[in-house]
Coordinates of C-alpha atoms and ligand atoms in Angstrom, one line a residue:
M376 CA 2.2 1.3 144.4
E377 CA 1.9 4.5 146.4
N378 CA 5.1 6.3 147.3
K379 CA 7.2 3.7 145.4
I380 CA 10.5 5.1 144.2
T381 CA 11.0 5.0 140.4
V382 CA 14.0 5.1 138.1
K383 CA 13.0 8.7 137.2
D384 CA 13.1 9.6 140.9
I385 CA 16.7 8.2 141.2
L386 CA 17.8 10.2 138.1
A387 CA 16.2 13.3 139.5
L388 CA 18.2 13.1 142.7
K389 CA 21.5 13.8 140.9
G390 CA 22.9 17.1 142.2
K391 CA 19.9 17.5 144.7
R392 CA 20.5 15.0 147.4
K393 CA 22.5 11.8 147.9
V394 CA 21.0 8.5 146.8
T395 CA 20.8 5.9 149.7
M396 CA 21.2 2.2 148.9
L397 CA 21.8 -0.9 151.0
T398 CA 21.8 -4.6 150.3
A399 CA 19.2 -6.8 151.9
Y400 CA 18.5 -10.5 151.3
D401 CA 15.5 -11.5 153.4
Y402 CA 12.0 -10.3 154.4
P403 CA 12.7 -9.0 158.0
V404 CA 15.8 -7.0 157.2
A405 CA 14.4 -5.6 153.9
S406 CA 11.2 -4.5 155.8
L407 CA 13.4 -2.5 158.2
V408 CA 15.5 -1.0 155.4
D409 CA 12.4 0.0 153.6
R410 CA 10.8 1.4 156.7
A411 CA 13.9 3.5 157.2
G412 CA 13.3 5.1 153.8
I413 CA 16.3 3.9 152.0
D414 CA 15.9 4.7 148.2
M415 CA 17.3 1.5 146.7
I416 CA 17.6 -2.1 148.0
L417 CA 20.2 -4.2 146.3
V418 CA 19.7 -8.0 146.5
G419 CA 23.4 -8.3 146.0
D420 CA 25.2 -11.5 145.0
S421 CA 27.4 -10.6 148.0
L422 CA 24.8 -12.9 149.7
A423 CA 27.1 -15.7 148.5
N424 CA 29.7 -14.5 151.0
V425 CA 27.7 -12.9 153.8
V426 CA 24.6 -15.2 153.9
L427 CA 25.6 -18.5 152.3
G428 CA 29.2 -18.7 153.6
L429 CA 30.7 -19.3 150.1
D430 CA 34.1 -17.9 149.2
S431 CA 33.2 -16.3 145.9
T432 CA 30.2 -14.5 144.5
T433 CA 30.7 -16.5 141.3
K434 CA 29.3 -19.5 143.2
V435 CA 25.8 -18.3 143.5
G436 CA 23.3 -18.8 140.6
M437 CA 20.0 -17.5 139.3
N438 CA 17.8 -20.0 141.3
E439 CA 19.3 -18.9 144.6
M440 CA 19.2 -15.2 143.7
L441 CA 15.5 -15.4 142.8
I442 CA 14.6 -16.9 146.2
F443 CA 16.3 -14.0 148.1
A444 CA 15.0 -11.4 145.6
K445 CA 11.4 -12.6 146.1
A446 CA 11.7 -12.3 149.9
V447 CA 13.0 -8.7 149.5
T448 CA 10.3 -7.6 147.0
R449 CA 7.6 -8.9 149.4
A450 CA 8.9 -6.4 152.0
A451 CA 9.8 -3.4 149.9
K452 CA 6.8 -1.0 149.7
H453 CA 8.9 2.1 149.0
A454 CA 12.4 1.3 147.9
L455 CA 13.4 0.5 144.3
V456 CA 14.6 -3.1 144.3
V457 CA 17.7 -4.0 142.3
G458 CA 18.3 -7.7 141.4
D459 CA 22.0 -8.4 141.1
M460 CA 22.7 -10.6 138.1
P461 CA 24.9 -13.5 139.2
Y462 CA 28.0 -14.4 137.2
E463 CA 26.6 -17.3 135.3
S464 CA 23.5 -15.4 134.3
Y465 CA 25.2 -13.0 131.9
Q466 CA 29.0 -13.4 131.8
V467 CA 29.2 -17.1 130.9
N468 CA 26.5 -16.8 128.2
P469 CA 25.7 -13.3 127.3
Q470 CA 22.9 -14.5 125.0
E471 CA 21.0 -15.7 128.1
S472 CA 21.3 -12.3 129.8
I473 CA 18.0 -10.8 128.7
R474 CA 16.1 -14.0 129.7
N475 CA 17.7 -13.9 133.1
A476 CA 17.2 -10.2 133.6
R477 CA 13.5 -10.8 132.8
R478 CA 13.3 -13.5 135.4
F479 CA 14.3 -10.9 138.1
I480 CA 11.5 -8.7 137.0
D481 CA 8.7 -11.2 136.1
E482 CA 9.3 -13.9 138.8
A483 CA 10.9 -12.0 141.6
L484 CA 9.2 -8.6 141.0
C485 CA 12.4 -6.6 141.1
D486 CA 12.3 -3.2 139.6
V487 CA 15.7 -3.1 137.9
V488 CA 18.9 -5.2 137.5
K489 CA 22.6 -4.6 138.1
L490 CA 25.5 -6.1 136.3
E491 CA 29.3 -5.8 136.7
W492 CA 31.7 -4.7 134.0
F493 CA 33.2 -7.5 131.8
D494 CA 34.4 -7.5 128.2
R495 CA 30.9 -7.9 126.7
C496 CA 29.0 -5.9 129.2
L497 CA 28.1 -3.0 126.8
E498 CA 26.3 -5.3 124.4
V499 CA 24.6 -7.1 127.3
T500 CA 23.5 -3.8 128.9
E501 CA 22.1 -2.5 125.5
G502 CA 20.2 -5.7 125.0
I503 CA 18.6 -5.6 128.5
V504 CA 17.8 -1.9 128.3
K505 CA 16.2 -2.5 124.8
A506 CA 14.1 -5.2 126.4
G507 CA 12.7 -2.5 128.7
I508 CA 14.6 -3.4 131.8
P509 CA 16.5 -0.6 133.6
V510 CA 20.1 -1.4 134.4
V511 CA 22.6 -0.3 137.0
G512 CA 26.2 -0.7 135.9
H513 CA 29.1 -1.6 138.3
I514 CA 32.8 -0.7 137.6
G515 CA 36.0 -0.4 139.6
L516 CA 36.5 -3.5 141.8
T517 CA 34.1 -6.1 140.3
P518 CA 34.0 -9.1 142.7
Q519 CA 32.9 -11.6 140.1
T520 CA 36.1 -11.0 138.1
A521 CA 38.3 -9.9 141.0
A522 CA 40.8 -12.7 140.3
A523 CA 41.5 -11.2 136.9
Q524 CA 42.0 -7.8 138.5
G525 CA 44.7 -9.1 140.8
G526 CA 42.5 -9.6 143.8
F527 CA 40.3 -7.4 146.0
K528 CA 42.3 -4.2 145.4
V529 CA 41.6 -0.5 144.8
Q530 CA 41.2 0.1 141.1
G531 CA 42.2 3.1 138.9
K532 CA 45.3 4.1 140.9
D533 CA 47.4 5.1 138.0
A534 CA 46.5 7.5 135.2
E535 CA 46.1 4.8 132.6
A536 CA 43.8 2.6 134.7
A537 CA 41.9 5.7 135.9
Q538 CA 41.3 6.7 132.2
R539 CA 40.0 3.2 131.5
L540 CA 37.5 3.5 134.3
I541 CA 36.3 6.9 133.0
E542 CA 35.8 5.4 129.5
Q543 CA 33.9 2.5 131.0
A544 CA 31.6 4.8 132.9
V545 CA 30.9 7.0 129.9
A546 CA 30.3 3.9 127.7
L547 CA 27.9 2.4 130.3
E548 CA 25.9 5.6 130.5
K549 CA 25.7 5.6 126.6
A550 CA 24.7 1.9 126.7
G551 CA 21.6 3.0 128.7
C552 CA 22.5 2.5 132.4
F553 CA 20.5 4.8 134.7
A554 CA 23.0 4.5 137.6
L555 CA 26.5 3.3 138.2
V556 CA 28.1 1.6 141.2
L557 CA 31.8 2.7 141.7
E558 CA 33.5 0.1 143.9
C559 CA 36.9 0.7 145.5
V560 CA 38.2 3.7 143.4
P561 CA 40.1 6.7 144.7
E562 CA 37.9 9.4 146.0
K563 CA 39.1 12.0 143.4
L564 CA 38.7 9.7 140.5
A565 CA 35.1 8.9 141.7
A566 CA 34.5 12.7 141.8
L567 CA 35.8 13.1 138.2
I568 CA 33.5 10.3 137.0
T569 CA 30.6 11.7 138.9
Q570 CA 31.1 15.1 137.3
K571 CA 31.3 13.6 133.8
L572 CA 28.0 11.6 134.0
R573 CA 24.4 12.7 133.8
I574 CA 23.4 9.5 135.7
P575 CA 24.0 9.1 139.5
T576 CA 27.1 7.3 140.7
I577 CA 26.8 5.2 143.8
G578 CA 30.0 4.6 145.7
I579 CA 31.2 1.7 147.8
G580 CA 34.7 2.7 148.7
G581 CA 34.4 5.6 146.3
G582 CA 34.4 8.5 148.7
V583 CA 31.9 11.2 149.6
N584 CA 31.6 12.9 146.2
C585 CA 29.7 10.1 144.6
D586 CA 26.0 10.9 144.0
G587 CA 25.0 8.1 146.5
Q588 CA 26.4 5.4 148.7
V589 CA 25.8 1.7 149.1
L590 CA 27.0 -0.8 151.8
V591 CA 26.5 -4.5 152.4
I592 CA 24.0 -4.6 155.3
N593 CA 25.7 -7.5 157.1
D594 CA 28.9 -5.5 157.1
M595 CA 27.4 -2.3 158.4
L596 CA 25.4 -4.1 161.1
G597 CA 28.5 -6.1 162.3
L598 CA 26.9 -9.4 161.2
F599 CA 29.8 -10.7 159.1
E600 CA 33.0 -11.5 161.0
R601 CA 35.2 -13.2 158.3
Y602 CA 36.7 -9.9 157.0
T603 CA 35.8 -6.2 157.0
P604 CA 36.8 -4.0 154.0
K605 CA 38.3 -0.6 154.8
F606 CA 35.3 1.2 153.3
V607 CA 32.9 -0.4 155.7
K608 CA 31.6 1.7 158.7
K609 CA 29.9 -0.5 161.3
Y610 CA 26.8 1.3 162.4
A611 CA 26.0 -1.5 164.8
N612 CA 27.7 -4.6 166.1
L613 CA 25.1 -7.2 166.2
S614 CA 27.2 -10.4 166.3
P615 CA 28.1 -10.1 170.1
L616 CA 24.4 -9.3 170.9
I617 CA 23.2 -12.4 169.1
L618 CA 26.0 -14.6 170.7
A619 CA 25.1 -13.3 174.2
A620 CA 21.3 -14.0 173.6
V621 CA 22.0 -17.5 172.3
E622 CA 24.4 -18.3 175.2
E623 CA 21.7 -17.1 177.7
Y624 CA 19.1 -19.3 176.0
K625 CA 21.4 -22.3 176.2
K626 CA 22.0 -21.7 179.9
E627 CA 18.3 -21.3 180.8
V628 CA 17.3 -24.4 178.9
I629 CA 19.9 -26.5 180.6
E630 CA 19.0 -25.0 184.0
Q631 CA 15.2 -25.4 183.3
K632 CA 14.6 -21.6 183.7
F633 CA 13.1 -21.6 180.2
P634 CA 10.3 -22.0 179.5
D635 CA 8.8 -20.5 182.6
E636 CA 5.1 -20.0 183.4
A637 CA 4.8 -17.0 181.2
H638 CA 5.9 -18.9 178.2
S639 CA 3.9 -22.1 178.8
F640 CA 0.2 -23.2 178.5
T641 CA -2.2 -24.6 181.1
I642 CA -4.9 -27.3 181.2
K643 CA -7.6 -27.3 183.9
E644 CA -6.9 -29.6 186.8
E645 CA -10.3 -31.4 186.3
E646 CA -9.4 -32.1 182.7
L647 CA -6.1 -33.5 183.8
K648 CA -7.8 -35.7 186.4
K649 CA -10.2 -37.0 183.7
L650 CA -7.3 -37.8 181.5
K651 CA -5.4 -39.6 184.2
S652 CA -8.4 -41.7 185.2
Ligands
KIV260 O1 26.7 -7.8 145.6 C1 26.7 -6.7 146.2 O2 26.4 -6.5 147.4 C2 27.3 -5.5 145.5 C3 27.7 -4.3 146.2 C4 29.0 -4.5 146.8 C5 27.6 -3.1 145.4 O3 27.4 -5.6 144.3

Protein backbone atom coordinates (compact mmCIF):
# COMPACT_ATOMS: atom_id res chain seq x y z
CA MET A 1 0.00 0.00 0.00
CA GLU A 2 1.31 3.42 -0.96
CA ASN A 3 2.51 5.64 1.87
CA LYS A 4 1.82 2.93 4.48
CA ILE A 5 3.98 3.34 7.59
CA THR A 6 6.24 0.38 8.32
CA VAL A 7 8.07 -0.89 11.41
CA LYS A 8 11.29 0.34 9.76
CA ASP A 9 9.80 3.87 9.51
CA ILE A 10 8.89 3.82 13.22
CA LEU A 11 12.41 2.70 14.20
CA ALA A 12 13.91 5.41 12.00
CA LEU A 13 11.95 8.14 13.80
CA LYS A 14 13.94 7.66 17.04
CA GLY A 15 15.89 10.84 17.72
CA LYS A 16 14.42 12.53 14.61
CA ARG A 17 10.80 13.33 15.43
CA LYS A 18 8.23 12.11 17.94
CA VAL A 19 6.11 9.09 17.08
CA THR A 20 2.35 9.79 17.21
CA MET A 21 -0.05 7.07 18.30
CA LEU A 22 -3.73 7.01 19.27
CA THR A 23 -6.20 4.25 19.94
CA ALA A 24 -9.20 3.73 17.66
CA TYR A 25 -11.82 1.01 17.72
CA ASP A 26 -14.14 1.61 14.77
CA TYR A 27 -14.17 2.59 11.10
CA PRO A 28 -15.30 6.26 11.27
CA VAL A 29 -12.90 7.28 14.04
CA ALA A 30 -9.98 5.26 12.62
CA SER A 31 -10.57 6.95 9.23
CA LEU A 32 -10.23 10.40 10.85
CA VAL A 33 -7.15 9.38 12.85
CA ASP A 34 -5.58 8.00 9.69
CA ARG A 35 -6.51 11.11 7.69
CA ALA A 36 -4.85 13.28 10.35
CA GLY A 37 -1.59 11.43 9.64
CA ILE A 38 -1.11 9.68 13.00
CA ASP A 39 1.76 7.15 12.70
CA MET A 40 0.30 4.25 14.68
CA ILE A 41 -3.28 3.25 15.55
CA LEU A 42 -3.64 0.99 18.55
CA VAL A 43 -6.75 -1.16 18.68
CA GLY A 44 -6.37 -1.17 22.46
CA ASP A 45 -8.00 -3.56 24.88
CA SER A 46 -8.98 -0.29 26.61
CA LEU A 47 -12.07 -0.73 24.43
CA ALA A 48 -13.29 -3.00 27.25
CA ASN A 49 -13.67 0.13 29.39
CA VAL A 50 -14.34 2.98 26.98
CA VAL A 51 -16.49 1.19 24.38
CA LEU A 52 -17.99 -1.88 26.05
CA GLY A 53 -18.53 -0.38 29.51
CA LEU A 54 -16.73 -3.24 31.30
CA ASP A 55 -14.77 -2.61 34.49
CA SER A 56 -11.57 -4.41 33.44
CA THR A 57 -9.57 -4.96 30.28
CA THR A 58 -9.22 -8.62 31.31
CA LYS A 59 -12.88 -9.10 30.40
CA VAL A 60 -12.38 -8.68 26.67
CA GLY A 61 -11.32 -11.66 24.52
CA MET A 62 -9.86 -12.45 21.10
CA ASN A 63 -13.20 -12.64 19.29
CA GLU A 64 -14.28 -9.16 20.36
CA MET A 65 -10.82 -7.69 19.70
CA LEU A 66 -10.81 -9.08 16.16
CA ILE A 67 -14.16 -7.44 15.30
CA PHE A 68 -12.84 -4.00 16.30
CA ALA A 69 -9.42 -4.60 14.73
CA LYS A 70 -11.04 -5.49 11.39
CA ALA A 71 -13.04 -2.24 11.40
CA VAL A 72 -9.86 -0.24 12.06
CA THR A 73 -7.73 -1.92 9.40
CA ARG A 74 -10.49 -1.27 6.83
CA ALA A 75 -9.98 2.42 7.55
CA ALA A 76 -6.19 2.70 7.94
CA LYS A 77 -4.51 3.49 4.64
CA HIS A 78 -1.44 5.13 6.18
CA ALA A 79 -1.05 4.30 9.88
CA LEU A 80 0.60 1.16 11.22
CA VAL A 81 -2.17 -0.77 12.99
CA VAL A 82 -1.34 -2.41 16.32
CA GLY A 83 -3.56 -5.23 17.60
CA ASP A 84 -3.56 -5.26 21.39
CA MET A 85 -3.40 -8.83 22.66
CA PRO A 86 -6.11 -9.36 25.28
CA TYR A 87 -5.27 -10.98 28.62
CA GLU A 88 -6.60 -14.46 27.85
CA SER A 89 -4.78 -14.62 24.51
CA TYR A 90 -1.25 -14.84 25.96
CA GLN A 91 -1.17 -14.50 29.76
CA VAL A 92 -3.49 -17.39 30.66
CA ASN A 93 -1.93 -19.75 28.14
CA PRO A 94 1.41 -18.54 26.72
CA GLN A 95 1.51 -21.54 24.33
CA GLU A 96 -1.47 -20.07 22.53
CA SER A 97 0.13 -16.66 22.11
CA ILE A 98 1.67 -17.18 18.66
CA ARG A 99 -1.59 -18.54 17.26
CA ASN A 100 -3.50 -15.55 18.64
CA ALA A 101 -0.92 -13.03 17.43
CA ARG A 102 -1.23 -14.58 13.97
CA ARG A 103 -5.02 -14.15 14.08
CA PHE A 104 -4.51 -10.37 14.50
CA ILE A 105 -2.32 -10.37 11.38
CA ASP A 106 -4.10 -12.93 9.15
CA GLU A 107 -7.75 -12.38 10.07
CA ALA A 108 -7.85 -8.71 11.11
CA LEU A 109 -4.98 -7.55 8.84
CA CYS A 110 -3.18 -5.73 11.67
CA ASP A 111 0.49 -4.94 11.02
CA VAL A 112 1.88 -5.72 14.48
CA VAL A 113 0.74 -6.73 17.98
CA LYS A 114 1.25 -5.31 21.48
CA LEU A 115 1.47 -7.16 24.75
CA GLU A 116 1.86 -6.14 28.38
CA TRP A 117 4.63 -7.17 30.74
CA PHE A 118 3.94 -10.35 32.78
CA ASP A 119 6.22 -12.99 34.24
CA ARG A 120 6.54 -15.00 30.98
CA CYS A 121 6.36 -12.12 28.52
CA LEU A 122 9.98 -12.45 27.34
CA GLU A 123 9.47 -16.02 26.13
CA VAL A 124 6.11 -15.03 24.58
CA THR A 125 7.66 -12.01 22.84
CA GLU A 126 10.55 -14.08 21.47
CA GLY A 127 8.12 -16.70 20.14
CA ILE A 128 5.92 -14.14 18.37
CA VAL A 129 8.89 -12.25 16.92
CA LYS A 130 10.43 -15.54 15.68
CA ALA A 131 7.09 -16.27 13.97
CA GLY A 132 7.69 -13.07 11.96
CA ILE A 133 5.23 -10.82 13.79
CA PRO A 134 6.57 -7.48 15.09
CA VAL A 135 5.82 -6.78 18.75
CA VAL A 136 5.33 -3.61 20.80
CA GLY A 137 6.04 -4.15 24.52
CA HIS A 138 4.21 -2.39 27.37
CA ILE A 139 5.66 -1.80 30.85
CA GLY A 140 5.01 0.44 33.84
CA LEU A 141 1.33 0.39 34.73
CA THR A 142 -0.03 -2.67 32.93
CA PRO A 143 -3.85 -2.55 33.24
CA GLN A 144 -4.34 -6.31 32.69
CA THR A 145 -2.39 -7.04 35.89
CA ALA A 146 -3.00 -3.73 37.70
CA ALA A 147 -4.54 -5.51 40.70
CA ALA A 148 -1.20 -7.25 41.35
CA GLN A 149 0.52 -3.84 41.05
CA GLY A 150 -1.61 -2.44 43.88
CA GLY A 151 -4.09 -0.71 41.57
CA PHE A 152 -3.87 2.00 38.92
CA LYS A 153 -0.79 3.76 40.32
CA VAL A 154 2.37 5.39 39.01
CA GLN A 155 5.10 2.71 38.75
CA GLY A 156 8.85 2.93 39.39
CA LYS A 157 8.69 5.57 42.11
CA ASP A 158 11.57 4.19 44.21
CA ALA A 159 15.06 3.26 43.04
CA GLU A 160 14.44 -0.49 43.28
CA ALA A 161 11.17 -0.40 41.30
CA ALA A 162 12.72 2.01 38.78
CA GLN A 163 15.68 -0.37 38.31
CA ARG A 164 13.24 -3.23 37.67
CA LEU A 165 11.53 -1.21 34.94
CA ILE A 166 14.87 -0.39 33.30
CA GLU A 167 15.73 -4.11 33.31
CA GLN A 168 12.33 -5.01 31.83
CA ALA A 169 12.77 -2.42 29.06
CA VAL A 170 16.25 -3.68 28.14
CA ALA A 171 15.05 -7.31 28.23
CA LEU A 172 12.08 -6.58 25.96
CA GLU A 173 14.32 -4.80 23.45
CA LYS A 174 16.61 -7.86 23.52
CA ALA A 175 13.61 -10.18 23.09
CA GLY A 176 12.86 -8.37 19.83
CA CYS A 177 10.29 -5.62 20.54
CA PHE A 178 10.50 -2.77 18.03
CA ALA A 179 8.80 -0.21 20.32
CA LEU A 180 7.88 0.02 23.97
CA VAL A 181 4.89 1.68 25.66
CA LEU A 182 5.74 3.26 29.03
CA GLU A 183 2.57 3.81 31.05
CA CYS A 184 2.45 5.91 34.21
CA VAL A 185 6.14 6.18 35.02
CA PRO A 186 7.92 9.27 36.37
CA GLU A 187 9.10 11.58 33.58
CA LYS A 188 12.79 11.32 34.53
CA LEU A 189 12.71 7.52 34.67
CA ALA A 190 11.01 7.43 31.24
CA ALA A 191 13.79 9.70 29.95
CA LEU A 192 16.45 7.31 31.33
CA ILE A 193 14.77 4.29 29.72
CA THR A 194 14.40 6.20 26.44
CA GLN A 195 18.15 7.01 26.42
CA LYS A 196 19.08 3.38 27.15
CA LEU A 197 17.09 1.85 24.28
CA ARG A 198 17.65 1.80 20.53
CA ILE A 199 13.91 1.23 19.97
CA PRO A 200 11.40 4.10 20.41
CA THR A 201 9.55 4.48 23.70
CA ILE A 202 5.94 5.63 23.52
CA GLY A 203 4.66 7.32 26.65
CA ILE A 204 1.22 7.46 28.20
CA GLY A 205 1.78 9.26 31.46
CA GLY A 206 5.54 9.00 30.82
CA GLY A 207 6.38 12.66 30.17
CA VAL A 208 7.64 14.56 27.17
CA ASN A 209 11.04 12.85 26.82
CA CYS A 210 9.63 9.58 25.47
CA ASP A 211 10.19 9.07 21.74
CA GLY A 212 6.44 9.25 21.13
CA GLN A 213 3.06 9.57 22.81
CA VAL A 214 -0.17 7.58 22.88
CA LEU A 215 -3.59 8.40 24.33
CA VAL A 216 -6.92 6.60 24.44
CA ILE A 217 -9.01 8.47 21.85
CA ASN A 218 -12.25 8.42 23.86
CA ASP A 219 -10.36 10.13 26.72
CA MET A 220 -8.77 12.85 24.58
CA LEU A 221 -12.06 13.56 22.78
CA GLY A 222 -14.03 13.80 26.03
CA LEU A 223 -16.14 10.77 25.15
CA PHE A 224 -15.56 8.78 28.33
CA GLU A 225 -16.98 10.30 31.48
CA ARG A 226 -16.47 7.54 34.09
CA TYR A 227 -12.95 8.70 35.06
CA THR A 228 -10.09 10.70 33.55
CA PRO A 229 -6.47 9.79 34.40
CA LYS A 230 -4.12 12.70 35.22
CA PHE A 231 -2.08 12.14 32.04
CA VAL A 232 -5.08 12.72 29.76
CA LYS A 233 -5.41 16.07 28.01
CA LYS A 234 -8.88 16.60 26.55
CA TYR A 235 -8.40 18.03 23.07
CA ALA A 236 -12.18 18.15 22.61
CA ASN A 237 -15.22 17.65 24.80
CA LEU A 238 -17.67 15.73 22.64
CA SER A 239 -19.99 14.29 25.32
CA PRO A 240 -21.95 17.56 25.88
CA LEU A 241 -22.19 18.09 22.10
CA ILE A 242 -23.67 14.62 21.58
CA LEU A 243 -26.02 15.03 24.53
CA ALA A 244 -27.29 18.38 23.21
CA ALA A 245 -27.85 16.94 19.71
CA VAL A 246 -29.77 13.93 21.06
CA GLU A 247 -31.92 16.17 23.31
CA GLU A 248 -32.71 18.44 20.36
CA TYR A 249 -33.70 15.42 18.23
CA LYS A 250 -35.95 14.09 21.01
CA LYS A 251 -37.68 17.48 21.35
CA GLU A 252 -38.22 17.87 17.59
CA VAL A 253 -39.65 14.35 17.24
CA ILE A 254 -42.12 14.92 20.07
CA GLU A 255 -43.07 18.36 18.67
CA GLN A 256 -43.34 16.95 15.09
CA LYS A 257 -40.71 19.40 13.81
CA PHE A 258 -38.69 16.45 12.55
CA PRO A 259 -38.87 15.15 9.90
CA ASP A 260 -39.71 18.34 7.97
CA GLU A 261 -40.21 18.60 4.20
CA ALA A 262 -36.50 18.69 3.52
CA HIS A 263 -36.08 15.25 5.08
CA SER A 264 -39.22 13.58 3.64
CA PHE A 265 -40.20 12.07 0.27
CA THR A 266 -43.16 12.95 -2.00
CA ILE A 267 -45.59 11.05 -4.19
CA LYS A 268 -47.48 12.75 -7.07
CA GLU A 269 -51.06 13.79 -6.19
CA GLU A 270 -52.48 11.83 -9.16
CA GLU A 271 -50.76 8.64 -7.92
CA LEU A 272 -52.17 9.21 -4.49
CA LYS A 273 -55.66 9.70 -5.97
CA LYS A 274 -55.32 6.45 -7.92
CA LEU A 275 -54.26 4.68 -4.78
CA LYS A 276 -57.13 6.03 -2.74
CA SER A 277 -59.74 5.14 -5.40
O1 LIG B 1 -5.36 -0.60 25.59
C1 LIG B 1 -4.85 0.52 25.44
O2 LIG B 1 -5.48 1.48 25.02
C2 LIG B 1 -3.44 0.67 25.81
C3 LIG B 1 -2.92 2.05 25.92
C4 LIG B 1 -3.28 2.59 27.25
C5 LIG B 1 -1.47 2.12 25.65
O3 LIG B 1 -2.78 -0.30 26.07
